Amino acid sequence: MKIIDKLAWIELKNKSILSTKSYGKDKYYIPGGKREVGETDEQALIREIEEELNVIVDSSTLIYIGTFEAQAHGHTEGIIVKMTCYSGKYSGELKASSEIEEIKWLNYSDKDKISEVDKLIFDSLYKNNLLD
């Protein structure tokens, strides 16, 4: 079994969650990405969010939300994505980078538009009355 180690930034507004769709992808994803060698959760998350959304997440405000594992979307069976999730305040204006086709606020009813691991995250947020 292969595990893809990723981090995700949970940004909620009016019980909706910030999601992104990369060019060439058919699903929306919670913003974040893969850790580079030697990076901490904090370093990887801050770098990825700045690269994708052109904002700076304040490391002093990071709150661990949870870690979720599921079959990786678009990969062969048995490749698992492990998504470690944090929330945190940010500075700047959300703006899609060159790799991001669209930024969208999704609700629980949009689960058909997201990957398997994100469905688990949506379920957890919904259960905790953080997502409508």
Tab-separated table of C-alpha atoms in Angstrom, residues 1 4 23 32 35 40-41 44 48 51-52 59 66-67 71 74 88-89 92 95 99 105 107 113 119 121 129 132:
chain	number	residue	atom	x	y	z
A	1	MET	CA	0.000	0.000	0.000
A	4	ILE	CA	0.399	10.028	-0.459
A	23	TYR	CA	-6.563	22.689	-14.513
A	32	GLY	CA	-3.162	22.220	0.166
A	35	ARG	CA	4.930	17.813	1.753
A	40	THR	CA	6.944	20.166	8.827
A	41	ASP	CA	3.155	20.253	8.522
A	44	ALA	CA	4.289	22.551	3.833
A	48	GLU	CA	1.246	25.236	-0.625
A	51	GLU	CA	1.532	28.864	-4.109
A	52	GLU	CA	-2.124	28.025	-4.847
A	59	SER	CA	1.374	29.859	11.564
A	66	GLY	CA	-7.882	15.932	11.949
A	67	THR	CA	-6.233	13.386	9.676
A	71	GLN	CA	-8.411	5.867	-1.794
A	74	GLY	CA	-7.379	9.162	-10.074
A	88	GLY	CA	-5.822	29.089	10.389
A	89	LYS	CA	-6.198	32.788	9.737
A	92	GLY	CA	-4.012	38.814	1.654
A	95	LYS	CA	-6.584	34.690	-5.801
A	99	GLU	CA	-2.229	26.005	-11.500
A	105	TRP	CA	-17.141	27.821	-1.780
A	107	ASN	CA	-21.521	23.056	0.791
A	113	LYS	CA	-17.885	17.214	-6.863
A	119	LYS	CA	-15.916	13.471	1.433
A	121	ILE	CA	-13.640	15.716	5.764
A	129	ASN	CA	-22.317	21.625	12.436
A	132	ASP	CA	-24.290	23.154	5.627
